[in-house]
Coordinates of N, CA and C in Angstrom, one line a residue:
M290 N 1.1 -1.1 0.1 CA 0.2 -0.1 -0.1 C 0.7 1.1 0.2
N291 N 0.7 2.3 -0.7 CA 1.1 3.5 -1.0 C 1.5 4.4 0.5
D292 N 0.4 4.4 1.0 CA 0.4 5.2 2.4 C 0.9 4.7 3.6
T293 N 1.6 3.7 3.6 CA 2.0 3.2 5.0 C 3.2 3.9 5.4
D294 N 3.9 4.7 4.4 CA 5.4 5.4 4.8 C 4.7 6.5 5.8
A295 N 3.7 7.0 5.5 CA 3.1 8.2 6.2 C 2.1 8.1 7.1
S296 N 1.4 6.7 7.2 CA 0.5 6.1 8.2 C 0.7 5.0 8.7
A297 N 0.2 4.7 10.0 CA 0.1 3.6 10.5 C -1.3 2.8 10.9
W298 N -1.5 1.7 10.8 CA -3.0 1.2 10.9 C -2.7 0.5 12.6
I299 N -4.1 0.6 13.1 CA -4.6 0.0 14.5 C -5.5 -0.8 14.1
F300 N -5.5 -2.2 14.3 CA -6.6 -3.1 14.3 C -7.5 -3.0 15.5
A301 N -8.6 -3.1 15.4 CA -9.8 -3.2 16.4 C -11.0 -4.0 16.3
Y302 N -11.4 -4.8 17.0 CA -12.0 -6.0 17.0 C -13.2 -6.1 18.2
G303 N -13.1 -5.0 19.4 CA -14.0 -5.2 20.4 C -14.4 -3.6 20.6
S304 N -14.2 -3.2 22.0 CA -14.6 -1.8 22.0 C -14.0 -0.8 21.2
L305 N -12.8 -0.9 20.7 CA -11.9 0.1 20.0 C -12.6 0.3 18.9
M306 N -13.4 -0.6 18.0 CA -14.3 -0.1 17.1 C -15.1 0.7 17.2
W307 N -16.0 0.8 18.4 CA -17.1 1.7 18.7 C -16.6 2.9 19.8
N308 N -15.4 2.8 20.1 CA -15.1 3.8 21.1 C -13.5 3.7 20.9
P309 N -12.9 4.3 19.7 CA -11.4 4.1 19.7 C -10.8 5.4 20.7
G310 N -11.5 6.6 20.8 CA -10.3 7.5 21.8 C -9.3 8.2 21.2
F311 N -9.1 8.0 19.7 CA -8.1 8.8 19.2 C -8.3 9.2 17.8
A312 N -7.9 10.3 17.4 CA -8.0 10.7 16.2 C -7.3 9.7 15.0
Y313 N -8.3 9.5 14.0 CA -7.6 9.0 12.8 C -8.0 9.4 11.4
L314 N -7.3 8.9 10.4 CA -7.6 9.3 9.0 C -8.6 8.9 8.4
E315 N -9.0 7.5 8.7 CA -10.0 6.9 8.0 C -10.1 5.2 9.0
E316 N -11.2 4.7 8.6 CA -11.1 3.6 9.0 C -11.6 2.4 7.7
R317 N -11.2 1.1 8.1 CA -11.6 0.1 6.9 C -12.0 -1.0 7.3
P318 N -12.7 -1.8 6.7 CA -12.9 -3.2 7.3 C -11.6 -3.8 7.1
A319 N -11.4 -4.7 8.0 CA -10.1 -5.5 8.2 C -10.1 -7.1 8.5
L320 N -9.3 -7.9 7.9 CA -9.3 -9.1 8.3 C -8.1 -9.6 9.1
L321 N -7.9 -10.3 10.1 CA -6.5 -10.8 10.9 C -6.9 -12.2 10.9
R322 N -5.7 -12.8 10.3 CA -5.9 -14.1 10.3 C -4.7 -14.9 11.2
G323 N -5.1 -15.6 11.8 CA -4.1 -16.3 13.0 C -4.6 -16.4 14.5
Y324 N -5.7 -15.5 14.5 CA -6.2 -14.8 15.9 C -7.9 -14.7 15.6
H325 N -8.7 -14.9 17.0 CA -10.2 -14.9 16.8 C -10.6 -14.1 18.0
R326 N -11.7 -13.5 17.9 CA -12.2 -12.6 18.8 C -12.9 -13.5 19.6
A327 N -12.4 -13.4 21.1 CA -13.0 -14.2 22.3 C -13.2 -13.8 23.6
F328 N -14.4 -13.8 24.3 CA -14.2 -13.6 25.7 C -13.3 -14.4 26.6
C329 N -12.1 -14.0 26.7 CA -11.0 -14.8 27.2 C -10.2 -14.3 28.0
I330 N -10.6 -13.0 28.6 CA -10.0 -12.2 29.6 C -10.8 -11.7 30.8
F331 N -10.4 -12.0 31.8 CA -10.8 -11.6 33.1 C -10.4 -10.4 33.4
S332 N -11.7 -9.2 33.4 CA -11.5 -7.8 33.6 C -11.6 -7.5 35.1
H333 N -10.4 -7.0 35.8 CA -10.4 -6.5 37.0 C -10.3 -5.0 37.1
V334 N -10.7 -4.3 36.1 CA -10.8 -2.7 36.2 C -12.1 -2.5 35.5
Y335 N -12.3 -2.4 34.2 CA -13.1 -1.8 33.4 C -14.6 -2.4 33.4
R336 N -14.7 -3.8 33.4 CA -16.0 -4.3 33.4 C -15.9 -5.4 34.6
G337 N -15.2 -5.3 35.6 CA -15.3 -6.1 36.8 C -14.2 -5.8 37.7
S338 N -14.3 -6.4 38.8 CA -13.0 -6.1 39.9 C -12.3 -7.3 40.2
E339 N -11.2 -7.2 41.1 CA -10.3 -8.3 41.5 C -11.5 -9.2 42.0
K340 N -12.1 -8.9 42.9 CA -13.1 -9.4 43.7 C -14.2 -10.1 43.0
K341 N -14.5 -9.6 41.9 CA -15.8 -10.0 40.9 C -15.4 -9.8 39.5
P342 N -14.3 -10.9 39.1 CA -14.0 -10.1 37.7 C -15.0 -10.2 36.6
G343 N -14.9 -9.5 35.6 CA -16.0 -9.5 34.3 C -15.2 -10.0 33.4
L344 N -15.7 -10.1 31.9 CA -15.2 -10.9 31.0 C -15.2 -10.0 29.6
V345 N -14.1 -9.9 29.2 CA -13.9 -8.9 28.1 C -13.2 -9.8 27.0
L346 N -13.3 -9.0 25.8 CA -12.6 -9.7 24.5 C -11.2 -9.4 24.7
G347 N -10.6 -10.4 24.0 CA -9.3 -10.7 23.6 C -9.2 -11.5 22.1
L348 N -7.9 -11.0 21.8 CA -7.7 -11.8 20.4 C -6.9 -12.9 21.2
D349 N -7.3 -14.1 20.7 CA -7.0 -15.3 21.2 C -6.4 -16.2 19.9
R350 N -5.4 -17.0 20.3 CA -4.8 -17.7 18.7 C -5.8 -18.7 18.2
G351 N -5.8 -18.6 16.9 CA -6.4 -19.7 16.0 C -7.6 -18.7 15.1
G352 N -7.8 -19.2 14.1 CA -8.8 -18.6 13.1 C -8.6 -17.4 12.4
A353 N -9.7 -16.7 12.3 CA -9.5 -15.3 11.8 C -10.6 -14.2 12.6
C354 N -10.3 -13.1 12.4 CA -11.1 -11.9 13.0 C -11.4 -10.9 12.2
R355 N -12.4 -10.7 11.9 CA -13.0 -9.5 11.0 C -13.3 -8.4 12.1
G356 N -12.7 -7.3 11.6 CA -12.8 -5.9 12.7 C -12.7 -4.9 11.5
R357 N -12.1 -3.8 12.1 CA -11.8 -2.6 11.7 C -10.3 -2.2 11.6
A358 N -9.9 -1.5 10.8 CA -8.4 -0.9 10.9 C -8.6 0.6 10.7
F359 N -8.1 1.4 11.7 CA -7.9 2.8 11.8 C -6.6 3.1 11.4
R360 N -6.5 4.1 10.3 CA -5.3 4.7 10.0 C -4.8 5.8 10.4
V361 N -3.6 6.0 11.2 CA -3.5 7.1 11.8 C -2.3 7.8 11.1
L362 N -1.8 9.1 11.0 CA -0.8 9.9 10.8 C 0.7 8.9 11.5
R363 N 1.5 8.7 10.7 CA 2.6 8.0 11.2 C 3.3 9.1 12.1
A364 N 3.2 10.3 12.0 CA 3.8 11.3 12.8 C 3.0 11.4 14.6
R365 N 1.6 10.6 14.3 CA 0.9 10.8 15.5 C 0.8 9.0 16.0
E366 N 1.4 8.3 15.5 CA 1.9 6.9 15.8 C 2.2 6.6 17.3
A367 N 3.2 7.2 17.8 CA 3.6 7.1 19.2 C 2.7 7.8 20.0
E368 N 2.2 8.7 19.8 CA 1.2 9.1 20.9 C -0.2 8.7 21.0
V369 N -0.6 7.7 19.6 CA -1.9 6.9 19.8 C -1.5 5.6 20.3
L370 N -0.2 5.1 20.1 CA 0.1 3.8 20.8 C 0.3 4.0 22.4
A371 N 0.8 5.2 22.8 CA 0.9 5.3 24.3 C -0.4 5.6 24.8
Y372 N -1.4 6.2 24.2 CA -2.8 6.2 24.7 C -3.4 4.9 24.8
L373 N -3.2 3.9 23.6 CA -4.0 2.6 23.7 C -3.1 1.9 24.7
D374 N -2.1 1.9 24.9 CA -1.2 1.0 25.8 C -1.7 1.5 27.3
G375 N -2.0 2.5 27.6 CA -2.6 3.0 29.0 C -4.0 2.5 29.1
R376 N -4.2 2.3 28.1 CA -5.9 2.1 28.0 C -5.9 0.0 28.1
E377 N -5.3 -0.2 27.2 CA -5.3 -1.7 27.0 C -4.4 -2.5 27.8
R378 N -3.5 -1.9 28.2 CA -2.5 -2.8 28.8 C -2.3 -2.4 30.4
V379 N -3.7 -1.8 30.8 CA -3.7 -1.3 32.4 C -2.9 -2.4 33.4
T380 N -3.4 -3.7 33.0 CA -2.9 -4.8 33.9 C -1.6 -5.8 33.1
G381 N -1.5 -5.4 32.0 CA -0.6 -6.2 31.2 C -1.3 -7.5 30.7
V382 N -2.4 -7.9 30.4 CA -3.1 -9.0 30.2 C -2.9 -9.0 28.4
Y383 N -2.8 -8.0 27.9 CA -2.7 -7.6 26.4 C -1.4 -7.4 25.8
R384 N -0.9 -8.2 24.9 CA 0.4 -7.6 24.5 C 0.2 -7.0 22.9
R385 N 1.0 -5.9 22.9 CA 0.8 -5.1 21.7 C 1.8 -5.8 20.6
R386 N 1.0 -6.2 19.4 CA 2.0 -7.1 18.1 C 1.8 -6.3 17.1
R387 N 2.8 -6.4 15.9 CA 2.6 -5.8 14.9 C 2.3 -7.1 14.0
L388 N 0.8 -7.0 13.3 CA 0.5 -8.3 12.6 C -0.1 -7.9 11.1
M389 N 0.0 -8.7 10.3 CA -0.5 -8.4 9.0 C -2.1 -8.4 8.9
V390 N -2.9 -7.3 8.3 CA -4.0 -7.3 8.3 C -4.4 -7.5 6.7
R391 N -5.8 -7.8 6.4 CA -6.2 -7.4 4.7 C -7.3 -6.3 5.1
V392 N -6.9 -5.2 4.2 CA -7.7 -4.2 4.2 C -8.1 -4.3 2.4
P393 N -9.3 -3.7 2.4 CA -9.6 -3.7 0.8 C -8.7 -3.6 -0.4
E394 N -7.6 -3.0 0.3 CA -6.4 -2.3 -0.9 C -5.2 -3.3 -0.9
G395 N -5.5 -4.2 0.0 CA -4.3 -5.4 0.2 C -4.0 -5.6 1.6
R396 N -2.8 -5.7 1.8 CA -2.2 -6.3 2.9 C -1.5 -5.2 3.6
A397 N -1.4 -5.0 4.8 CA -1.2 -3.6 5.8 C -0.9 -4.5 7.3
P398 N 0.5 -3.9 7.4 CA 1.2 -4.1 9.2 C 0.1 -3.4 10.1
A399 N -0.4 -4.0 11.0 CA -1.0 -3.0 12.0 C -0.9 -3.6 13.4
H400 N -0.8 -2.5 14.0 CA -0.7 -3.0 15.8 C -2.0 -3.6 16.0
A401 N -2.0 -4.4 17.0 CA -3.1 -5.2 17.5 C -2.7 -5.5 18.8
Y402 N -3.9 -5.5 19.8 CA -3.6 -6.1 21.0 C -4.3 -7.5 21.3
V403 N -3.3 -8.2 21.7 CA -3.5 -9.7 21.7 C -3.6 -10.4 23.2
A404 N -4.3 -11.0 23.5 CA -4.4 -12.0 24.9 C -3.0 -12.5 25.1
D405 N -2.5 -12.3 26.3 CA -1.3 -12.9 26.7 C -1.7 -14.1 27.5
P406 N -1.6 -15.3 26.9 CA -2.0 -16.9 27.7 C -1.2 -17.1 28.7
T407 N -0.3 -16.6 29.2 CA 0.4 -17.0 30.1 C 0.1 -15.7 31.7
H408 N -0.9 -14.6 31.5 CA -1.1 -13.9 32.4 C -2.4 -14.5 33.2
D409 N -2.4 -13.9 34.3 CA -3.3 -14.9 35.3 C -4.7 -14.2 35.2
Q410 N -4.8 -13.1 34.1 CA -6.1 -12.8 33.9 C -6.6 -13.4 32.5
Y411 N -6.0 -14.3 32.2 CA -6.3 -15.1 30.8 C -7.2 -16.1 31.2
A412 N -8.5 -15.9 30.7 CA -9.0 -16.8 30.9 C -9.4 -18.1 30.1
G413 N -8.8 -18.1 29.0 CA -8.8 -19.3 28.2 C -10.3 -19.4 27.3
R414 N -10.8 -20.8 26.9 CA -12.1 -21.2 26.6 C -12.8 -20.9 27.7
V415 N -14.1 -20.2 27.5 CA -15.0 -19.9 28.5 C -16.1 -20.5 27.7
T416 N -16.9 -21.5 28.6 CA -18.4 -21.8 28.0 C -19.3 -20.8 27.6
P417 N -20.1 -20.8 26.7 CA -21.1 -19.8 26.8 C -22.0 -19.4 28.1
E418 N -22.2 -20.5 28.6 CA -23.1 -20.3 29.9 C -22.0 -19.6 31.0
A419 N -20.8 -19.8 31.1 CA -19.9 -19.2 32.3 C -19.9 -17.8 31.7
A420 N -19.7 -17.5 30.4 CA -19.5 -16.3 29.7 C -20.6 -15.3 30.3
A421 N -22.0 -15.8 29.9 CA -22.8 -15.3 30.1 C -23.2 -14.8 31.8
R422 N -23.0 -15.8 32.4 CA -23.1 -15.5 34.1 C -22.3 -14.3 34.4
L423 N -20.8 -14.3 33.9 CA -20.0 -13.3 34.4 C -20.3 -11.9 33.8
I424 N -21.0 -11.9 32.7 CA -21.4 -10.8 31.9 C -22.6 -10.2 32.3
A425 N -23.4 -10.9 32.6 CA -24.6 -10.6 33.2 C -24.4 -10.0 34.9
E426 N -23.6 -10.3 35.5 CA -23.3 -10.2 36.9 C -22.4 -8.9 37.2
C427 N -21.3 -8.7 36.4 CA -20.0 -7.9 36.7 C -20.3 -6.5 36.3
A428 N -19.7 -5.7 37.0 CA -19.6 -4.2 36.7 C -18.0 -3.7 36.7
G429 N -17.4 -2.7 36.4 CA -16.2 -2.3 36.5 C -16.4 -0.5 36.5
S430 N -15.2 0.0 36.5 CA -15.1 1.3 36.6 C -15.7 2.0 35.4
A431 N -15.8 1.3 33.9 CA -16.5 1.6 32.8 C -17.9 1.4 32.6
G432 N -18.3 0.9 33.5 CA -19.8 0.4 33.4 C -20.0 -1.1 33.6
T433 N -21.1 -1.4 33.3 CA -21.5 -3.0 33.4 C -20.9 -4.0 32.1
N434 N -20.7 -5.3 32.6 CA -19.9 -5.9 31.5 C -21.2 -6.3 30.3
R435 N -22.5 -6.1 31.0 CA -23.5 -6.6 30.1 C -23.6 -5.4 28.9
E436 N -23.4 -3.9 29.6 CA -23.5 -2.7 28.6 C -22.1 -2.9 27.6
Y437 N -20.9 -3.5 28.1 CA -19.7 -3.6 26.8 C -20.3 -4.8 26.0
F438 N -20.7 -6.0 26.6 CA -21.3 -7.2 25.6 C -22.1 -6.6 24.3
E439 N -23.3 -5.6 24.8 CA -24.3 -5.3 23.9 C -23.7 -4.2 23.1
A440 N -23.2 -3.3 23.3 CA -22.3 -2.3 22.7 C -21.8 -2.9 21.7
T441 N -20.9 -3.6 21.9 CA -20.0 -4.5 20.9 C -20.7 -5.2 19.8
L442 N -21.7 -6.0 20.3 CA -22.3 -7.0 19.3 C -23.2 -6.1 18.6
A443 N -23.7 -5.0 18.9 CA -24.6 -4.0 18.1 C -23.7 -3.5 17.1
H444 N -22.4 -3.1 17.2 CA -21.6 -2.8 16.6 C -21.2 -3.6 15.5
L445 N -20.9 -4.8 15.8 CA -20.6 -5.7 15.0 C -22.0 -6.2 13.9
E446 N -23.2 -5.9 14.5 CA -24.1 -6.3 13.4 C -24.2 -5.2 12.7
T447 N -24.4 -4.0 13.0 CA -24.2 -2.6 12.5 C -23.2 -2.7 10.9
L448 N -22.0 -3.4 11.4 CA -21.1 -3.3 10.5 C -21.1 -4.6 9.3
G449 N -22.1 -5.6 9.7 CA -22.6 -6.5 9.1 C -21.4 -8.2 9.5
I450 N -21.0 -7.6 10.8 CA -20.0 -8.8 11.0 C -20.5 -9.8 11.9
S451 N -20.9 -10.9 11.6 CA -21.4 -12.2 12.3 C -20.5 -12.2 13.0
D452 N -20.8 -12.8 14.4 CA -20.1 -13.4 15.6 C -20.9 -14.8 16.1
D453 N -20.8 -16.0 15.6 CA -21.5 -17.0 16.2 C -21.6 -17.3 17.8
G454 N -19.9 -16.9 18.4 CA -19.7 -17.0 19.7 C -20.3 -16.1 20.2
L455 N -20.3 -14.7 20.2 CA -21.3 -13.7 21.0 C -22.6 -14.0 20.7
R456 N -23.4 -14.8 19.5 CA -24.5 -14.6 19.6 C -24.9 -15.9 20.4
R457 N -24.1 -16.7 20.6 CA -24.5 -18.2 21.7 C -24.3 -17.2 22.9
I458 N -23.7 -16.5 23.4 CA -23.5 -15.9 24.7 C -24.6 -15.0 24.6
R459 N -25.0 -14.2 23.9 CA -26.4 -13.5 24.0 C -27.5 -14.3 24.2
A460 N -27.8 -15.5 23.7 CA -29.1 -16.3 23.9 C -28.9 -16.9 25.6
R461 N -27.6 -17.0 26.1 CA -27.5 -17.7 27.0 C -27.7 -16.3 28.1
L462 N -27.4 -15.1 27.8 CA -27.8 -14.1 28.6 C -29.2 -14.0 28.7
E463 N -29.8 -14.0 27.7 CA -31.4 -13.9 27.7 C -32.1 -15.0 28.5
T464 N -31.5 -16.0 28.4 CA -32.2 -17.2 29.5 C -31.7 -16.9 30.8
H465 N -30.5 -16.2 31.1 CA -30.1 -15.8 32.3 C -30.9 -14.8 33.0
A466 N -31.5 -13.8 32.0 CA -32.1 -12.8 32.6 C -33.7 -13.3 33.0
S467 N -34.3 -14.2 32.1 CA -35.5 -14.5 32.0 C -35.5 -15.5 33.5
Q468 N -34.2 -16.3 33.8 CA -34.2 -17.1 35.0 C -34.3 -15.9 36.3
A469 N -33.5 -14.7 36.0 CA -33.3 -13.8 37.4 C -34.8 -13.3 37.7
Q470 N -35.4 -13.2 36.4 CA -36.9 -12.2 37.0 C -37.6 -13.3 37.5
R471 N -37.6 -14.7 37.3 CA -38.6 -15.5 37.9 C -38.2 -15.8 39.3
E472 N -36.8 -15.8 39.6 CA -36.6 -15.9 41.0 C -37.1 -14.5 42.0

């Protein structure tokens, strides 16, 4: 791509898609191979606490992930990465990696935040039932885990990105809510 000398890309797959928090030149649909979107991170800050951890998205190994790529000026890259490191690496559960993504014009290197499987907040594979329970019951400094889940799923659907794993969790969330109302 011709613009890579003057710009850098940031890959977004969760809340960064609907709340990037930084100025960007443009955003494009992007595909990352080798990682998939998963509720695989225990949240001790934003959507839960150490005593009652929530569950948030991470890029976990294997598969592929459709998301968005944000292009930023190369001159602002360090500033944007400092902001994102402060936001995404607050407890060190995410590693910033430079990975190749496919955007409509071709392949481009992009910064992405991937789950660190050696970190104690890495949840690994979580069943839809367990994920729904945590998402329904937890909250942190940025709000409820349910708000995060719903905003992410709604944004994915608006972009035409289907995520069967999130839909399975939503079905369990609805069952969980129905059971809670009956009790």
